[in-house]
Structure formats: C-alpha cells, structure tokens
C-alpha cells in the first residue's frame, strides 16, 4: 500500500469501525438503562407493531376488568334495594295472612292496613331513590333500554353483556301489588255503586283547598257519591276474602322480585368468571409482549462488555492509523 499524505485510508476505516461500535454500545447502554429492548421504532419496527397491538389488548383488558367491577357494584346496589323492597313485601304478606284470620276485627285489620299503606309508600320511595351515579335503577324503565357492560377489549359482540333484564320497575303498581280499593280506607264508591274514586285535596286558587274525586284512570269524577242515611259510604271492606285476594298479588310480586334477584346473581357469576379469565389472558399477553419489549439484561451486559473492549481496541487502531503519514517524514531523511 502506498504511503500518501492526502488520504489516510486506514484511519478512515478505523473511524468507521469506531463509530459503528460506539453506536452499538450506546444502543446497548440505552436498553440496559431503560429496561426496554425497543426504545424507538428503528430498534425493531416489526416488533414495535406487534408489541403495541398487544399493549392495546392488555390495557383494554384491564379497563374491561374495571368495567366489570363497576357493573358488579351497580348490580349490588340494585339488589340491595330489591332486598329492602322484598322485606317490605314479606311483612305485608305476614300482615295479610294475619288479617285473613276471622279472629281479627275490623279495628285490628285497619291497623294492619295502615302499616301496609306506609310500607307501600316506602317501596315507591325506594324505587325512586335507589340509584348509581345518579341513574335510577328500580324506577320507571323503557322496556327497550339496554344497559351494556363492556367486558372485553374489542368491539365484538362477545365483549359485551346487556344486564337490563335484571332490573325492573319496583313501584308497587308495576309489581302488580297496588292496594285494592276494598282495602283502602280512603276509597269511596260512586253513586252507581261500581266506579271507585279517590278523594284528593287540591288548591282552589283562592288560598284554600277543595276536595276533588278521581277515578282509577286518573280522570276527575264529578258525579255524586253513594250515600246511606245521608252520608258518603266508603268502599273499604277488609274482609278475609279481600285480604286473601291481595295476599295472592303480594306473593306474585315477591316471586317477580326474587326472579330478578336470581338473574342478578347469574350476571354477577358470569362477570366473575369473565374477570378471572381476563386476568389469565392479561398475564399471557404480558409474557408474550415481554419477549418483544423487555431487555435481556444478561445478554445486553455481555454485549456491553464486548463492545467496550472493541471500542478501546478501535481507539488504539485509530491512533496507530493516524501515525502512518508520519512515515513519509522518515523517507525524506
């Protein structure tokens, strides 16, 4: 090889080798310091795409687990409300069983009816008051309304669950257990003896009140009331058969409420299973993702040692290569 002053080829070769090994050493140290094999797309473009897709599934699955926990809390609150309403219905059933016994007189039956009326008011209050994040759960409900739980990390139908069937309108009339007029001390009989009307005091517009009567359908009744000896007659008649008839409605309501609670339990068990399966899936995805993203510390430590030695070696070679042009001076004597 010619000895020249213009171009020092050995020096250029040594510089390129030193730059390459320094770049590799920098990359290795970055992997060791961050703990990640892929710190930028250039490290592994294909691996980056795969790992990011897995990351989306992992994070989506973890959020789906949070959704399941929220949904279980939602159903737990709904069931708590149903439990309380069911307790009221059970007590009403106890009272009616007692009232159906002819050892009770009208006075004792009326006392039981008054308790039933208070419990009906409380059932209706609970139907309105039971809510989750401001959403009424046991009140008026659109039969077509869906309550979707996103239980998976994607848009497929297998990732969702509609829990709306577990909820029902728990107002006493929607449960089919409205207090019949023959057990309502405030009910009256219309003049024709067939139409039952309910009195209500309303504002008369002059600072006072007036009593108006309404039919079962809510329309105002303006006819006369049935009278005996010049006095209005109540439709109230707490005889044993009327008590038994209402008892049957209460028991039907208890069965309806129990059915909803059973469905809540089924949904909760299904969501628990889904949660556990999601945990296993997340673990598997994390392990698969780690193959692409996590640094093998032992391997990279070995690489760093080798690269440091090579770097020092190339520095020495470069120093020697830079002395080659000095040989030209010796030729000039």
XYZ file of C-alpha atoms in Angstrom:
333
model
C 0.000 0.000 0.000
C 1.332 3.437 -0.973
C 2.336 5.921 1.696
C 0.471 9.182 0.984
C -0.289 12.450 2.734
C -3.633 13.275 1.099
C -5.812 10.372 2.173
C -5.302 8.107 5.180
C -7.444 5.106 4.284
C -6.552 3.045 7.392
C -7.597 5.990 9.561
C -10.954 6.259 7.776
C -11.553 2.547 8.200
C -10.691 2.721 11.874
C -13.027 5.729 12.334
C -15.943 3.918 10.696
C -15.380 0.873 12.813
C -15.117 3.009 15.953
C -18.309 4.928 15.082
C -20.179 1.670 14.463
C -19.103 0.056 17.706
C -19.784 3.281 19.638
C -23.314 3.402 18.185
C -23.916 -0.213 19.185
C -22.534 0.469 22.673
C -24.817 3.494 23.041
C -27.838 1.407 22.000
C -26.899 -1.361 24.441
C -26.482 1.076 27.321
C -29.849 2.664 26.454
C -31.507 -0.763 26.603
C -29.878 -1.504 29.932
C -30.830 1.843 31.442
C -34.462 1.772 30.264
C -35.061 -1.942 30.610
C -36.721 -1.984 27.177
C -35.467 -3.718 24.073
C -37.404 -1.293 21.823
C -36.857 2.371 22.693
C -37.630 3.714 19.216
C -39.149 2.283 16.065
C -35.726 1.820 14.484
C -34.727 -0.688 17.149
C -37.264 -3.252 15.823
C -40.007 -1.967 13.505
C -41.904 -5.264 13.270
C -41.552 -5.931 16.983
C -42.861 -2.444 17.737
C -46.065 -3.069 15.744
C -46.677 -6.404 17.432
C -45.927 -5.126 20.938
C -48.137 -2.033 20.552
C -51.057 -4.184 19.407
C -50.530 -6.381 22.446
C -50.329 -3.288 24.664
C -53.723 -2.146 23.356
C -55.212 -5.539 24.244
C -53.595 -5.523 27.687
C -54.748 -2.021 28.588
C -58.196 -2.649 27.101
C -58.493 -5.860 29.119
C -57.533 -4.073 32.341
C -60.147 -1.390 31.678
C -62.695 -4.112 30.915
C -61.930 -5.589 34.337
C -62.604 -2.173 35.881
C -65.895 -2.068 33.931
C -66.847 -5.452 35.363
C -66.141 -4.266 38.897
C -68.282 -1.162 38.325
C -71.079 -3.290 36.889
C -70.959 -5.601 39.903
C -71.228 -2.576 42.182
C -74.169 -1.394 40.064
C -75.946 -4.726 40.437
C -75.099 -4.966 44.142
C -76.779 -1.624 44.822
C -79.785 -2.671 42.738
C -80.069 -5.935 44.652
C -79.732 -4.143 47.999
C -82.734 -2.029 47.012
C -84.641 -5.134 45.959
C -83.782 -6.861 49.235
C -85.261 -3.975 51.216
C -88.343 -3.847 49.000
C -88.672 -7.615 49.342
C -88.564 -7.275 53.126
C -91.461 -4.814 52.941
C -93.429 -7.190 50.728
C -92.771 -10.091 53.082
C -94.018 -8.043 56.019
C -97.117 -7.047 54.035
C -97.723 -10.728 53.304
C -97.418 -11.533 57.020
C -99.970 -8.840 57.821
C -102.399 -10.089 55.179
C -102.120 -13.689 56.385
C -102.992 -12.408 59.844
C -105.794 -10.182 58.543
C -107.362 -13.114 56.676
C -107.991 -14.809 60.010
C -111.503 -14.037 61.259
C -110.341 -13.813 64.851
C -109.403 -10.224 63.937
C -111.999 -7.493 63.992
C -112.237 -4.505 61.651
C -110.253 -2.308 64.024
C -107.228 -4.613 64.163
C -107.407 -5.191 60.415
C -107.491 -1.446 59.826
C -104.361 -1.012 61.963
C -102.626 -3.600 59.757
C -103.830 -1.802 56.624
C -102.313 1.449 57.872
C -98.941 -0.262 58.192
C -99.336 -1.723 54.713
C -100.021 1.760 53.324
C -96.848 3.119 54.944
C -94.809 0.256 53.548
C -96.247 0.848 50.074
C -95.169 4.486 50.306
C -91.674 3.376 51.332
C -91.482 0.857 48.468
C -92.348 3.618 45.991
C -89.767 5.901 47.620
C -87.067 3.233 47.343
C -87.939 2.695 43.684
C -87.146 6.360 43.074
C -84.214 6.714 45.490
C -82.136 3.662 44.566
C -79.571 4.915 42.074
C -75.989 4.514 40.880
C -74.119 7.627 39.775
C -77.460 9.418 39.559
C -79.046 6.698 37.420
C -82.363 5.446 38.838
C -82.221 1.663 38.852
C -85.591 0.490 40.173
C -87.837 3.226 38.795
C -89.654 3.762 35.516
C -87.856 1.873 32.770
C -88.032 1.841 28.993
C -88.581 -1.826 28.039
C -86.243 -1.346 25.058
C -83.468 0.243 27.118
C -80.182 -1.634 27.222
C -77.582 -1.465 29.973
C -74.407 -2.637 28.274
C -71.318 -3.764 30.176
C -68.138 -3.660 28.067
C -66.454 -6.837 29.324
C -63.766 -7.169 26.657
C -61.060 -5.095 24.939
C -62.597 -5.079 21.447
C -65.767 -4.201 19.556
C -67.092 -7.739 19.078
C -70.450 -8.805 20.471
C -68.700 -11.369 22.669
C -67.171 -8.475 24.625
C -70.498 -7.008 25.793
C -73.254 -8.030 28.200
C -76.726 -6.496 28.485
C -77.811 -6.580 32.149
C -81.044 -4.604 31.708
C -83.214 -7.716 32.196
C -82.037 -7.929 35.810
C -83.659 -4.589 36.654
C -87.371 -3.985 36.996
C -89.624 -1.082 37.907
C -90.259 -1.660 41.613
C -93.093 0.814 42.077
C -95.877 -1.059 43.806
C -98.232 -0.765 40.821
C -95.572 -2.075 38.420
C -95.053 -5.045 40.700
C -98.778 -5.700 40.380
C -99.448 -5.142 44.064
C -101.348 -1.844 44.244
C -103.537 -1.562 47.286
C -107.064 -2.573 46.194
C -109.823 -0.087 46.902
C -111.632 -2.515 49.157
C -108.597 -2.379 51.475
C -108.085 1.385 51.150
C -109.797 3.294 53.963
C -109.780 6.431 51.817
C -111.599 4.939 48.842
C -115.206 5.915 48.112
C -117.966 4.464 45.990
C -119.591 6.373 43.141
C -123.341 6.849 43.064
C -123.794 3.986 40.588
C -122.021 1.640 43.025
C -119.385 0.497 40.547
C -116.856 3.279 39.890
C -114.322 3.718 42.689
C -112.933 7.199 43.193
C -110.206 8.616 45.438
C -110.529 11.965 47.195
C -107.699 14.499 46.978
C -107.415 17.948 48.435
C -106.256 20.440 45.805
C -105.623 24.161 45.722
C -108.852 26.050 44.995
C -106.976 29.071 43.677
C -108.212 31.292 46.494
C -105.730 30.366 49.171
C -107.666 27.357 50.364
C -108.321 23.792 49.328
C -111.205 21.827 47.937
C -111.825 18.106 47.734
C -111.954 16.528 44.309
C -112.555 12.910 43.406
C -110.711 10.927 40.788
C -111.335 7.652 39.024
C -108.806 4.854 38.895
C -107.639 6.039 35.476
C -106.759 9.449 36.958
C -109.624 11.414 35.399
C -111.730 13.643 37.642
C -115.094 12.310 38.798
C -117.777 14.949 39.084
C -120.829 12.794 39.815
C -122.382 12.039 43.181
C -121.182 9.599 45.788
C -123.145 6.673 47.143
C -124.931 7.634 50.329
C -126.518 5.658 53.158
C -128.592 7.618 55.643
C -127.300 10.843 54.135
C -123.579 10.019 54.467
C -120.970 9.011 51.874
C -120.095 5.324 52.030
C -116.501 4.102 51.882
C -115.586 1.258 49.562
C -113.376 -0.082 52.342
C -114.134 -3.701 53.285
C -111.205 -5.628 54.877
C -112.961 -8.981 54.969
C -110.968 -12.203 54.885
C -111.551 -12.878 51.182
C -110.381 -9.402 50.141
C -107.279 -9.921 52.290
C -106.612 -13.288 50.645
C -107.033 -11.810 47.169
C -104.492 -9.088 47.914
C -102.227 -11.653 49.567
C -102.016 -13.519 46.257
C -100.900 -10.330 44.466
C -98.232 -9.675 47.091
C -96.901 -13.211 46.747
C -96.773 -12.825 42.965
C -94.761 -9.628 43.465
C -92.358 -11.416 45.800
C -91.851 -14.110 43.165
C -91.235 -11.468 40.463
C -88.693 -9.672 42.632
C -86.958 -12.943 43.536
C -86.700 -13.814 39.852
C -84.913 -10.503 39.174
C -82.554 -11.114 42.072
C -81.801 -14.574 40.701
C -80.926 -13.020 37.338
C -78.662 -10.516 39.094
C -76.848 -13.417 40.735
C -76.442 -15.149 37.370
C -74.991 -11.988 35.805
C -72.633 -11.478 38.757
C -71.343 -15.057 38.481
C -70.851 -14.646 34.745
C -68.932 -11.413 35.234
C -66.779 -13.001 37.943
C -65.838 -15.783 35.526
C -65.097 -13.239 32.817
C -62.939 -11.242 35.248
C -60.892 -14.311 36.185
C -60.465 -15.316 32.531
C -59.374 -11.770 31.726
C -56.711 -11.949 34.435
C -55.250 -15.098 32.876
C -55.369 -13.506 29.438
C -53.583 -10.381 30.636
C -50.814 -12.480 32.177
C -50.342 -14.358 28.900
C -50.301 -11.152 26.860
C -47.823 -9.529 29.239
C -45.491 -12.518 28.888
C -45.795 -12.510 25.094
C -45.219 -8.751 24.905
C -42.142 -9.001 27.130
C -40.441 -11.174 24.506
C -40.532 -8.199 22.143
C -40.052 -5.313 24.535
C -38.092 -6.313 27.650
C -34.312 -6.233 27.667
C -32.446 -9.462 28.318
C -30.137 -7.965 30.943
C -27.634 -10.846 30.927
C -27.287 -10.773 27.145
C -27.016 -6.993 26.924
C -24.475 -6.865 29.767
C -22.362 -9.330 27.832
C -22.778 -7.229 24.686
C -21.742 -4.097 26.547
C -18.544 -5.696 27.835
C -17.627 -6.897 24.347
C -18.464 -3.527 22.787
C -16.432 -1.611 25.386
C -13.419 -3.807 24.615
C -13.946 -3.321 20.877
C -14.282 0.427 21.364
C -10.975 0.601 23.233
C -9.386 -1.620 20.612
C -10.625 0.633 17.767
C -9.350 3.715 19.564
C -5.896 2.122 19.659
C -6.098 1.164 15.980
C -7.199 4.681 15.053
C -4.265 6.140 16.980
C -1.860 3.874 15.082
C -3.545 4.637 11.746
C -3.099 8.350 12.333
C 0.682 7.841 12.641
C 1.072 6.320 9.137
C 1.543 9.714 7.327
C 4.462 10.395 9.684
C 6.375 7.612 7.888
C 6.672 9.983 4.927
C 8.990 12.185 7.024
C 11.410 9.340 7.583
C 11.645 8.822 3.826
C 12.740 12.442 3.429
C 15.627 11.859 5.795
